[in-house]
Structure formats: C-alpha cells, structure tokens
Amino acid sequence: MGIRFSEKYAAGFLRENDLKGMEPLVAAAHAQLEARSGLGNDFLGWVDLPVDYDKAEFQRIQAAAKRIQADSDVLVVIGIGGSYLGARAAIEFLRSPYYNNLKKDTPDIYFAGNGISGSALHDLLQICEGKRVSVNIISKSGTTTEPAIAFRVFRDLLVKQYGEEGAAKRIYCTTDKARGTLKQLADAKGYETFVIPDDVGGRFSVLTAVGLLPIAVSGADISALMAGAAAAREEYANPDLAANDCYRYAALRNVFYNKGKSVELLVSYEPRFAMMAEWFKQLYGESEGKDHKGLFPASVTFSTDLHSMGQFIQDGSRVMFETVVSIGDCGSDVTIEEDADNGDGLNFLAGRPMSYVNHKAFQGTVLAHTDGGVPNLVIEMDKADEENLGRLIYFFEKACAISGYLLGVNPFDQPGVESYKKNMFALLGKPGYESQKAQLEERLGE
C-alpha cells in the first residue's frame, strides 16, 4: 500500500551530478522547514497537522456530517480557492466525478462562491428548489467578495424557507477561531463553527475542517484520510534524497526548471483525478509563482487530452516535463466483451478490463513522449482510497514547501492575488477607492 515515485522515464534527460548537486540545497531547505526558520514560517501548521490536530473538533465534524446526511438533500459548500478545491477534489477522487448523479444515501454536494457568475448561481438555486438544503460557508474573514455574495443569497434562501431559527441549524461556518465578520455573525446567529487554523494557509488546508466537513458528508472516511497523511509525514521526514521520494520529486522539479523547462504538466489517466489536478495547480502556482520565478503548473487527463493536446506535447516547443499520477485500483471496472461480428476490430481485447487498456495507454504514451523529448516523472498509487489520498496530499504539500525554498521564494504567501481585488473594488465603487476608480476608468476609456 502507498505511493511510489520513479524518475526512470526521465533518466535520459539527467546528468550524473544533477541530483548530487541538489543534495546540500535540499538539506538546507529541510533544515529551514524543521526549524521553522524559513520564509513564511508562520504558516507551517500543516507540517504536523496529520498528528497534531484538534481531536474534539474532529469528532464535531463527524457529528455534523451525520446530521447533514440525515436532514439534507443538498449541501452547498461556499468558498473560493483553497476553501473549496481540496474538498471538491477529494470527493470526486474518492467517490466519483458523477457523485451528485449516482444513487447514494448521502446528500448531493454543490460548490458555490468560487466565481461571480450570476447565471451559475441562478442555476444552482433552481437545483435547490424543493429540496432540503444545508450550507457550509468557508471564509477566514467572511468578506471575500465571491463567497460573501453567494452566502448572502443562500442565507436569505434558508431564512425564507426555515425561518431564522431553522436556518441556524442548517448553516455551518468554517472560519477564524475568534475574529472576523463571519465569526461574529455565526456567534450572533448561533451557527455552528469550525476553525481555520491561523498557521495553515488556504491551499494547505484540505486536512483541516475546511476540507474535512464536506468530505465527511460525502461518506468518505476522514479518519483514514488523516491516517494516510500521518504515515506520509513519518515517511518523508528523512532529508536524504535517496530515501525520500517526496524530496527527490521536489529536487527534480528544480533540476528541470534550471534546465529551461518552464511548464510542469500534471498527467492522469482517470477523470476522477481532474479536480485533484486543479488543487495541485493552486498549490504550486500560488506557492511558487513569485518574483518572476516558478514553473507554470498545467494539467491534462489522458487519453482524452491526447486527442487535443497530444500533438503539442509530442512535437511542440520543448518547454515542459510531465508528472504522471498512475492509479492502480479505482474500485470498479468494465470488461470488454466478445462481439460476433467484430465490426470494430476489438475482439483482440475481449475479456480484458478497461483498466488494462488504460494502463497500456499510459505505457505507450510515456515512451512516446520521452522519445519526443519530454521527461516524465511518475507517481504510482496502488488504490484510489482515503489512506492513499492522504499520503498523496501530504506528498505534494511537503514537496511544494521544499521546492519553494529551493527556488528562493516564500511558498506560503500570495501577494499578487490582491491586485485584481483592488481594481475590482475601485471599479465597483466600493467606498475608499474613489481616486483609484477614476484612474482605472480613464485607462479603460469609460
């Protein structure tokens, strides 16, 4: 059981001393992380989180999930960025991308507040008509524009449907422990609250209440998820590159970056991994994309995207390397049957499960792409279950921290995110932005 990392399909692109030269740098990055002395050291709560978490709150999360399962047809999870990506990714990976359409004894789970589309919110409101709805609002402050708008709309819906007292039993707030607009509102209205730890940033928060409550509502085993992460924490504590797959991956990312590879393409062969790739893109993009540095994180799902992006990967500009997540057992399969006419010529596959065909597609593709000049790193996962997902989450999180320190940036801040917000607030006429509003409108020609 577990996950394994291999660079055998990248060996032809590496020189003998590439990894050797990274050893002292990785050791230094590890020391900074262990001593809590590096950039962004106020946000290292995720490092020991798999074993050092609030056990009483964990039990409250499980109890709240059972209540939501019992009294709700729909759970609307409101949040943006790290406040929703991890939960959605885990649910689709562990249950199914078709989770809401499958027969099950758990509520449908929809995500809102991750954009500002009125039509999308309108459609979700229509889906909720006539159904028992609960809401999990996830926001440190309660004033982030996208989730704040969605929460206002859904809070009004619940109050109209159940009254203030009834709505209070269906609103769950994941927010700051003591401060902020949302915490104050929750205390005033009697909403149950869960804590976003001060020392865990949003993109590292999936193993806190931020991700655990929605994941538990889906019926997934969050105890096994945490156990997998705890096992990874122990496994990836050794700074020796030869003994630590997580650090080896972080080092090789930087080796390829230093060789001029500017794009990391995260590849999977299972649609259930697609949202995990979106979570990965925020984790690495927001952590490393600073000071005009960093790999651009992109993703594809094969074999689907071989028919759209395959040509570029095989034969386009040589700016990328691939990291492939190969999943062994996804829990269900379809066997290809014999056909008497064999009009499609597929009888040579009769009796084979589609997972076998998918694995051969992986093997054929990785060889073709390396022949085409694209290095491939491979992360193998035995089974798509909670324990292995916990391991993978921690693998990517710790590799991200080490990789960010190797790059010489603060992996735990995101100063560039505020630029668009300031412009948007000014253009919307938010009080206090009047002078900036005029300047921006002049630039826009309005």
Short mmCIF file of C-alpha atoms in Angstrom, two decimals:
data_model
loop_
_atom_site.label_atom_id
_atom_site.label_comp_id
_atom_site.label_asym_id
_atom_site.label_seq_id
_atom_site.Cartn_x
_atom_site.Cartn_y
_atom_site.Cartn_z
CA MET A 1 0.00 0.00 0.00
CA GLY A 2 1.10 3.56 -0.56
CA ILE A 3 2.53 5.69 -3.30
CA ARG A 4 5.83 5.33 -5.12
CA PHE A 5 7.87 7.80 -7.13
CA SER A 6 10.06 6.97 -10.13
CA GLU A 7 12.25 9.02 -12.46
CA LYS A 8 13.22 6.12 -14.71
CA TYR A 9 11.47 7.73 -17.70
CA ALA A 10 13.42 10.94 -17.09
CA ALA A 11 16.84 9.33 -16.69
CA GLY A 12 17.87 10.12 -20.26
CA PHE A 13 17.42 13.85 -19.58
CA LEU A 14 19.54 13.92 -16.43
CA ARG A 15 23.27 14.13 -15.94
CA GLU A 16 25.15 12.15 -13.34
CA ASN A 17 25.55 15.02 -10.88
CA ASP A 18 22.18 16.76 -11.32
CA LEU A 19 20.68 15.28 -8.17
CA LYS A 20 24.00 15.20 -6.35
CA GLY A 21 24.27 18.94 -6.78
CA MET A 22 20.83 19.41 -5.23
CA GLU A 23 21.65 17.48 -2.04
CA PRO A 24 23.05 20.38 0.03
CA LEU A 25 20.26 22.68 -1.15
CA VAL A 26 17.58 20.15 -0.20
CA ALA A 27 19.26 19.58 3.17
CA ALA A 28 19.18 23.34 3.79
CA ALA A 29 15.52 23.58 2.78
CA HIS A 30 14.69 20.65 5.06
CA ALA A 31 16.53 22.30 7.95
CA GLN A 32 14.57 25.53 7.43
CA LEU A 33 11.31 23.62 7.44
CA GLU A 34 12.19 21.59 10.53
CA ALA A 35 13.50 24.59 12.47
CA ARG A 36 10.60 26.80 11.34
CA SER A 37 13.20 29.38 10.31
CA GLY A 38 12.45 29.88 6.62
CA LEU A 39 10.28 32.38 4.78
CA GLY A 40 6.61 32.15 5.72
CA ASN A 41 7.32 30.19 8.91
CA ASP A 42 4.09 31.49 10.48
CA PHE A 43 2.18 29.17 8.12
CA LEU A 44 3.71 25.78 8.85
CA GLY A 45 0.84 24.28 10.83
CA TRP A 46 0.19 21.79 8.02
CA VAL A 47 3.56 20.06 8.65
CA ASP A 48 2.42 18.29 11.83
CA LEU A 49 -1.32 18.61 11.18
CA PRO A 50 -1.89 14.90 10.44
CA VAL A 51 -1.00 14.05 14.04
CA ASP A 52 -1.38 17.39 15.82
CA TYR A 53 -5.00 18.40 15.22
CA ASP A 54 -7.99 19.18 17.43
CA LYS A 55 -9.46 15.73 18.14
CA ALA A 56 -12.58 17.19 19.78
CA GLU A 57 -13.31 19.33 16.72
CA PHE A 58 -12.67 16.29 14.52
CA GLN A 59 -15.46 14.48 16.37
CA ARG A 60 -17.73 17.51 15.96
CA ILE A 61 -17.02 17.44 12.23
CA GLN A 62 -18.05 13.79 12.07
CA ALA A 63 -21.20 14.51 14.09
CA ALA A 64 -22.13 17.49 11.92
CA ALA A 65 -21.62 15.38 8.79
CA LYS A 66 -24.05 12.79 10.13
CA ARG A 67 -26.66 15.49 10.85
CA ILE A 68 -26.31 16.92 7.35
CA GLN A 69 -26.60 13.41 5.87
CA ALA A 70 -29.78 12.85 7.89
CA ASP A 71 -31.60 16.15 7.31
CA SER A 72 -30.39 17.40 3.91
CA ASP A 73 -30.80 16.52 0.26
CA VAL A 74 -28.19 19.10 -0.78
CA LEU A 75 -25.12 20.58 0.89
CA VAL A 76 -23.93 23.82 -0.69
CA VAL A 77 -20.26 24.43 0.07
CA ILE A 78 -19.38 28.11 -0.33
CA GLY A 79 -15.74 29.08 -0.70
CA ILE A 80 -13.06 30.00 -3.22
CA GLY A 81 -9.52 28.77 -3.93
CA GLY A 82 -8.21 26.60 -1.13
CA SER A 83 -11.55 26.92 0.63
CA TYR A 84 -13.22 24.61 -1.88
CA LEU A 85 -10.71 22.99 -4.25
CA GLY A 86 -9.39 20.40 -1.80
CA ALA A 87 -12.84 19.25 -0.69
CA ARG A 88 -14.20 19.01 -4.21
CA ALA A 89 -11.06 17.24 -5.41
CA ALA A 90 -11.21 14.66 -2.61
CA ILE A 91 -14.92 13.98 -3.09
CA GLU A 92 -14.61 13.46 -6.84
CA PHE A 93 -11.49 11.33 -6.39
CA LEU A 94 -12.84 9.12 -3.61
CA ARG A 95 -16.47 8.88 -4.67
CA SER A 96 -16.85 9.86 -8.35
CA PRO A 97 -16.87 12.85 -10.72
CA TYR A 98 -20.53 11.84 -11.11
CA TYR A 99 -21.12 11.86 -7.36
CA ASN A 100 -24.26 14.01 -7.50
CA ASN A 101 -25.83 11.80 -10.17
CA LEU A 102 -25.20 8.45 -8.52
CA LYS A 103 -27.64 6.55 -6.31
CA LYS A 104 -26.40 7.03 -2.74
CA ASP A 105 -27.51 7.61 0.83
CA THR A 106 -25.61 10.89 1.20
CA PRO A 107 -26.60 14.40 0.05
CA ASP A 108 -25.68 15.94 -3.27
CA ILE A 109 -22.82 18.40 -2.78
CA TYR A 110 -22.53 21.55 -4.87
CA PHE A 111 -19.89 24.27 -4.71
CA ALA A 112 -20.70 27.98 -4.88
CA GLY A 113 -18.88 31.24 -4.21
CA ASN A 114 -15.91 30.31 -6.38
CA GLY A 115 -16.82 32.81 -9.10
CA ILE A 116 -19.06 35.79 -9.78
CA SER A 117 -21.33 34.35 -12.46
CA GLY A 118 -24.95 35.27 -11.86
CA SER A 119 -26.18 32.62 -14.28
CA ALA A 120 -24.25 29.86 -12.50
CA LEU A 121 -25.64 30.89 -9.11
CA HIS A 122 -29.15 31.13 -10.58
CA ASP A 123 -28.89 27.59 -11.94
CA LEU A 124 -27.76 26.25 -8.57
CA LEU A 125 -30.69 27.97 -6.85
CA GLN A 126 -33.00 26.19 -9.28
CA ILE A 127 -31.38 22.85 -8.45
CA CYS A 128 -32.06 23.52 -4.75
CA GLU A 129 -35.77 24.30 -5.24
CA GLY A 130 -37.97 21.95 -3.25
CA LYS A 131 -35.00 20.27 -1.57
CA ARG A 132 -33.72 20.24 2.00
CA VAL A 133 -30.62 22.41 1.89
CA SER A 134 -27.71 22.98 4.27
CA VAL A 135 -24.82 25.39 3.76
CA ASN A 136 -21.16 25.22 4.72
CA ILE A 137 -19.63 28.69 4.31
CA ILE A 138 -15.81 28.66 4.38
CA SER A 139 -14.09 32.01 4.76
CA LYS A 140 -11.42 33.28 7.14
CA SER A 141 -12.82 36.81 7.16
CA GLY A 142 -16.31 36.50 5.75
CA THR A 143 -15.75 39.46 3.44
CA THR A 144 -14.08 37.84 0.41
CA THR A 145 -16.31 39.01 -2.43
CA GLU A 146 -17.15 35.78 -4.25
CA PRO A 147 -18.17 33.63 -1.25
CA ALA A 148 -19.73 36.60 0.57
CA ILE A 149 -22.16 37.19 -2.30
CA ALA A 150 -23.11 33.52 -2.53
CA PHE A 151 -23.55 33.24 1.24
CA ARG A 152 -25.82 36.28 1.32
CA VAL A 153 -28.01 34.67 -1.34
CA PHE A 154 -28.17 31.22 0.28
CA ARG A 155 -28.60 32.58 3.79
CA ASP A 156 -31.63 34.53 2.57
CA LEU A 157 -32.96 31.35 0.91
CA LEU A 158 -32.64 29.35 4.13
CA VAL A 159 -34.21 32.07 6.29
CA LYS A 160 -37.17 32.33 3.93
CA GLN A 161 -37.58 28.54 3.89
CA TYR A 162 -36.93 27.69 7.55
CA GLY A 163 -37.01 30.97 9.49
CA GLU A 164 -34.04 32.38 11.40
CA GLU A 165 -34.05 29.60 14.00
CA GLY A 166 -34.42 26.80 11.46
CA ALA A 167 -31.79 28.31 9.18
CA ALA A 168 -29.33 28.49 12.07
CA LYS A 169 -29.41 24.68 12.32
CA ARG A 170 -28.50 24.35 8.65
CA ILE A 171 -25.64 26.83 8.40
CA TYR A 172 -22.13 25.65 9.27
CA CYS A 173 -19.32 28.21 9.31
CA THR A 174 -15.66 27.29 8.84
CA THR A 175 -13.83 30.46 9.76
CA ASP A 176 -11.37 32.19 12.09
CA LYS A 177 -11.27 30.96 15.67
CA ALA A 178 -12.03 34.35 17.20
CA ARG A 179 -12.04 37.23 14.71
CA GLY A 180 -13.72 38.40 11.54
CA THR A 181 -17.13 39.28 10.18
CA LEU A 182 -18.22 35.68 9.64
CA LYS A 183 -17.22 34.58 13.16
CA GLN A 184 -19.14 37.50 14.66
CA LEU A 185 -22.21 36.68 12.58
CA ALA A 186 -22.02 32.99 13.48
CA ASP A 187 -21.82 33.79 17.20
CA ALA A 188 -24.73 36.22 16.96
CA LYS A 189 -26.96 33.84 14.99
CA GLY A 190 -25.96 30.59 16.68
CA TYR A 191 -24.38 28.90 13.66
CA GLU A 192 -22.05 26.01 14.43
CA THR A 193 -18.45 26.98 13.71
CA PHE A 194 -15.27 25.12 12.80
CA VAL A 195 -11.78 26.60 12.81
CA ILE A 196 -9.44 27.56 10.00
CA PRO A 197 -6.10 27.42 11.88
CA ASP A 198 -4.11 30.65 11.91
CA ASP A 199 -0.94 28.81 10.87
CA VAL A 200 -2.39 26.92 7.87
CA GLY A 201 -2.84 28.79 4.58
CA GLY A 202 -5.84 28.12 2.37
CA ARG A 203 -4.11 25.99 -0.24
CA PHE A 204 -2.68 23.75 2.52
CA SER A 205 -5.99 23.49 4.42
CA VAL A 206 -7.72 20.44 2.92
CA LEU A 207 -6.89 18.32 6.00
CA THR A 208 -8.48 20.89 8.34
CA ALA A 209 -12.21 21.49 8.82
CA VAL A 210 -12.06 23.40 5.51
CA GLY A 211 -11.93 20.13 3.61
CA LEU A 212 -12.89 17.53 6.20
CA LEU A 213 -16.54 18.53 6.75
CA PRO A 214 -17.64 18.35 3.08
CA ILE A 215 -15.53 15.23 2.55
CA ALA A 216 -17.17 13.54 5.54
CA VAL A 217 -20.65 14.48 4.30
CA SER A 218 -19.89 12.61 1.07
CA GLY A 219 -19.45 9.43 3.10
CA ALA A 220 -15.67 9.25 2.78
CA ASP A 221 -13.64 8.06 5.77
CA ILE A 222 -11.80 11.13 7.05
CA SER A 223 -10.05 9.10 9.77
CA ALA A 224 -8.36 7.00 7.09
CA LEU A 225 -7.53 10.19 5.16
CA MET A 226 -5.71 11.61 8.19
CA ALA A 227 -4.02 8.26 8.86
CA GLY A 228 -2.59 8.26 5.34
CA ALA A 229 -1.27 11.79 5.77
CA ALA A 230 0.24 10.83 9.14
CA ALA A 231 2.04 7.88 7.52
CA ALA A 232 3.40 10.21 4.83
CA ARG A 233 4.56 12.71 7.44
CA GLU A 234 6.68 9.99 9.02
CA GLU A 235 7.89 8.58 5.71
CA TYR A 236 9.01 11.94 4.32
CA ALA A 237 10.91 13.17 7.38
CA ASN A 238 14.33 11.99 6.17
CA PRO A 239 16.39 14.67 4.38
CA ASP A 240 18.35 12.02 2.44
CA LEU A 241 17.36 12.32 -1.23
CA ALA A 242 17.99 8.63 -1.82
CA ALA A 243 15.48 7.69 0.90
CA ASN A 244 12.82 10.40 0.44
CA ASP A 245 10.67 10.23 -2.70
CA CYS A 246 8.95 13.49 -1.78
CA TYR A 247 12.22 15.43 -1.63
CA ARG A 248 13.51 13.67 -4.73
CA TYR A 249 10.47 14.88 -6.65
CA ALA A 250 10.97 18.45 -5.34
CA ALA A 251 14.63 18.36 -6.33
CA LEU A 252 13.94 17.03 -9.84
CA ARG A 253 11.31 19.71 -10.46
CA ASN A 254 14.01 22.29 -9.81
CA VAL A 255 16.59 20.43 -11.87
CA PHE A 256 14.28 20.59 -14.88
CA TYR A 257 13.40 24.21 -14.13
CA ASN A 258 17.10 25.07 -14.12
CA LYS A 259 17.46 23.29 -17.48
CA GLY A 260 14.88 25.62 -19.02
CA LYS A 261 11.73 23.55 -18.56
CA SER A 262 9.18 26.21 -17.61
CA VAL A 263 5.99 24.09 -17.52
CA GLU A 264 5.09 21.10 -15.37
CA LEU A 265 2.25 19.11 -16.89
CA LEU A 266 0.41 17.00 -14.30
CA VAL A 267 -1.00 13.95 -16.08
CA SER A 268 -3.58 11.41 -15.01
CA TYR A 269 -5.47 8.67 -16.81
CA GLU A 270 -8.56 8.84 -14.60
CA PRO A 271 -11.25 11.56 -14.78
CA ARG A 272 -11.68 11.20 -11.02
CA PHE A 273 -8.26 12.91 -10.68
CA ALA A 274 -9.17 16.01 -12.70
CA MET A 275 -10.11 18.17 -9.69
CA MET A 276 -7.05 16.94 -7.80
CA ALA A 277 -5.08 18.46 -10.68
CA GLU A 278 -6.92 21.76 -10.12
CA TRP A 279 -5.99 21.60 -6.42
CA PHE A 280 -2.37 20.87 -7.42
CA LYS A 281 -2.33 23.87 -9.76
CA GLN A 282 -3.33 26.25 -6.99
CA LEU A 283 -0.93 24.66 -4.52
CA TYR A 284 2.10 25.06 -6.77
CA GLY A 285 1.05 28.09 -8.79
CA GLU A 286 0.23 30.23 -5.76
CA SER A 287 3.21 28.96 -3.77
CA GLU A 288 5.96 29.33 -6.38
CA GLY A 289 4.80 31.94 -8.86
CA LYS A 290 6.61 34.93 -7.38
CA ASP A 291 9.45 37.32 -8.17
CA HIS A 292 9.15 36.37 -11.87
CA LYS A 293 10.08 32.79 -10.96
CA GLY A 294 8.39 29.42 -10.92
CA LEU A 295 7.19 26.52 -13.03
CA PHE A 296 3.81 27.02 -14.66
CA PRO A 297 1.56 24.18 -13.40
CA ALA A 298 -0.77 22.77 -16.06
CA SER A 299 -2.73 19.52 -16.32
CA VAL A 300 -4.26 17.05 -18.74
CA THR A 301 -6.37 13.91 -18.46
CA PHE A 302 -5.34 11.14 -20.83
CA SER A 303 -6.30 9.51 -23.06
CA THR A 304 -8.94 12.26 -23.58
CA ASP A 305 -6.46 15.09 -23.95
CA LEU A 306 -4.16 13.07 -26.19
CA HIS A 307 -6.71 13.92 -28.87
CA SER A 308 -6.40 17.65 -28.22
CA MET A 309 -3.08 18.43 -26.52
CA GLY A 310 -1.18 15.31 -27.54
CA GLN A 311 0.24 16.83 -30.72
CA PHE A 312 1.76 19.78 -28.87
CA ILE A 313 3.18 17.59 -26.10
CA GLN A 314 4.69 15.17 -28.60
CA ASP A 315 6.00 17.64 -31.14
CA GLY A 316 5.66 21.25 -29.91
CA SER A 317 8.14 23.53 -28.19
CA ARG A 318 10.24 21.63 -25.63
CA VAL A 319 9.29 23.74 -22.62
CA MET A 320 7.77 21.08 -20.38
CA PHE A 321 8.16 17.93 -18.38
CA GLU A 322 5.34 15.66 -17.25
CA THR A 323 4.48 14.31 -13.81
CA VAL A 324 2.17 11.34 -14.22
CA VAL A 325 -0.07 10.10 -11.42
CA SER A 326 -0.78 6.45 -12.22
CA ILE A 327 -3.60 4.87 -10.18
CA GLY A 328 -3.81 1.10 -9.86
CA ASP A 329 -7.21 0.10 -8.45
CA CYS A 330 -10.07 2.57 -8.85
CA GLY A 331 -12.59 0.22 -7.26
CA SER A 332 -14.74 -0.52 -10.31
CA ASP A 333 -14.17 -1.54 -13.91
CA VAL A 334 -15.79 -2.68 -17.15
CA THR A 335 -14.74 -5.78 -19.10
CA ILE A 336 -14.72 -5.69 -22.91
CA GLU A 337 -16.98 -8.44 -24.27
CA GLU A 338 -16.58 -10.57 -27.42
CA ASP A 339 -18.66 -9.42 -30.40
CA ALA A 340 -19.73 -11.95 -33.02
CA ASP A 341 -19.33 -9.56 -35.95
CA ASN A 342 -16.17 -7.84 -34.68
CA GLY A 343 -17.02 -4.89 -36.89
CA ASP A 344 -14.95 -2.57 -34.76
CA GLY A 345 -11.99 -4.96 -34.72
CA LEU A 346 -11.80 -5.01 -30.93
CA ASN A 347 -12.12 -8.75 -30.30
CA PHE A 348 -8.40 -8.91 -29.60
CA LEU A 349 -9.29 -7.09 -26.35
CA ALA A 350 -12.17 -9.41 -25.43
CA GLY A 351 -12.01 -10.45 -21.78
CA ARG A 352 -9.73 -7.56 -20.87
CA PRO A 353 -10.83 -4.94 -18.30
CA MET A 354 -10.66 -1.33 -19.46
CA SER A 355 -8.15 -0.63 -16.69
CA TYR A 356 -5.71 -2.93 -18.52
CA VAL A 357 -6.19 -0.99 -21.76
CA ASN A 358 -5.79 2.30 -19.87
CA HIS A 359 -2.52 1.11 -18.33
CA LYS A 360 -1.17 0.14 -21.75
CA ALA A 361 -2.15 3.60 -22.99
CA PHE A 362 -0.05 5.04 -20.15
CA GLN A 363 2.93 2.85 -21.00
CA GLY A 364 2.72 3.64 -24.71
CA THR A 365 2.33 7.36 -24.10
CA VAL A 366 5.16 7.73 -21.62
CA LEU A 367 7.53 6.05 -24.07
CA ALA A 368 6.31 8.18 -27.00
CA HIS A 369 6.62 11.43 -25.05
CA THR A 370 10.08 10.68 -23.72
CA ASP A 371 11.12 9.75 -27.28
CA GLY A 372 9.73 13.15 -28.30
CA GLY A 373 11.94 14.96 -25.80
CA VAL A 374 9.59 15.34 -22.80
CA PRO A 375 10.95 13.99 -19.49
CA ASN A 376 8.40 12.01 -17.45
CA LEU A 377 8.26 11.60 -13.67
CA VAL A 378 5.80 9.00 -12.37
CA ILE A 379 3.90 8.80 -9.08
CA GLU A 380 2.24 5.41 -8.67
CA MET A 381 -0.73 4.97 -6.35
CA ASP A 382 -1.89 1.45 -5.50
CA LYS A 383 -5.53 2.29 -4.94
CA ALA A 384 -7.87 5.27 -5.09
CA ASP A 385 -8.82 5.21 -1.40
CA GLU A 386 -8.72 7.58 1.56
CA GLU A 387 -5.41 6.43 3.01
CA ASN A 388 -3.55 6.75 -0.27
CA LEU A 389 -5.15 10.14 -0.97
CA GLY A 390 -3.98 11.36 2.44
CA ARG A 391 -0.48 10.20 1.57
CA LEU A 392 -0.58 11.95 -1.82
CA ILE A 393 -1.89 15.21 -0.39
CA TYR A 394 0.94 15.33 2.14
CA PHE A 395 3.48 14.28 -0.52
CA PHE A 396 2.51 17.23 -2.73
CA GLU A 397 2.29 19.70 0.15
CA LYS A 398 5.73 18.92 1.56
CA ALA A 399 7.33 18.74 -1.87
CA CYS A 400 5.82 22.16 -2.58
CA ALA A 401 7.38 23.67 0.54
CA ILE A 402 10.82 22.20 -0.20
CA SER A 403 10.59 23.17 -3.86
CA GLY A 404 9.63 26.75 -2.96
CA TYR A 405 12.61 27.10 -0.65
CA LEU A 406 14.88 25.68 -3.37
CA LEU A 407 13.51 28.36 -5.67
CA GLY A 408 14.23 31.07 -3.12
CA VAL A 409 10.66 32.29 -2.63
CA ASN A 410 8.19 32.36 0.25
CA PRO A 411 5.96 29.37 -0.53
CA PHE A 412 3.26 30.47 1.91
CA ASP A 413 2.19 33.96 0.84
CA GLN A 414 0.34 35.24 -2.23
CA PRO A 415 0.92 38.99 -2.59
CA GLY A 416 -0.09 39.08 -6.25
CA VAL A 417 -3.64 37.92 -5.55
CA GLU A 418 -4.63 41.31 -4.13
CA SER A 419 -4.01 43.31 -7.32
CA TYR A 420 -7.18 42.30 -9.16
CA LYS A 421 -9.26 42.74 -5.99
CA LYS A 422 -8.20 46.37 -5.55
CA ASN A 423 -9.02 47.17 -9.18
CA MET A 424 -12.37 45.35 -8.97
CA PHE A 425 -13.37 47.14 -5.76
CA ALA A 426 -12.48 50.51 -7.28
CA LEU A 427 -14.46 49.85 -10.48
CA LEU A 428 -17.45 48.65 -8.45
CA GLY A 429 -17.44 51.88 -6.46
CA LYS A 430 -16.51 50.46 -3.06
CA PRO A 431 -16.11 53.29 -0.52
CA GLY A 432 -12.49 54.31 -0.08
CA TYR A 433 -11.46 53.57 -3.68
CA GLU A 434 -12.78 56.75 -5.32
CA SER A 435 -9.50 58.16 -6.68
CA GLN A 436 -8.38 54.79 -7.99
CA LYS A 437 -11.78 54.35 -9.67
CA ALA A 438 -11.34 57.47 -11.75
CA GLN A 439 -7.83 56.48 -12.83
CA LEU A 440 -8.91 52.98 -13.86
CA GLU A 441 -11.94 54.21 -15.77
CA GLU A 442 -9.72 56.64 -17.68
CA ARG A 443 -7.42 53.77 -18.64
CA LEU A 444 -10.42 51.73 -19.77
CA GLY A 445 -11.79 54.62 -21.78
CA GLU A 446 -15.02 54.84 -19.79
#
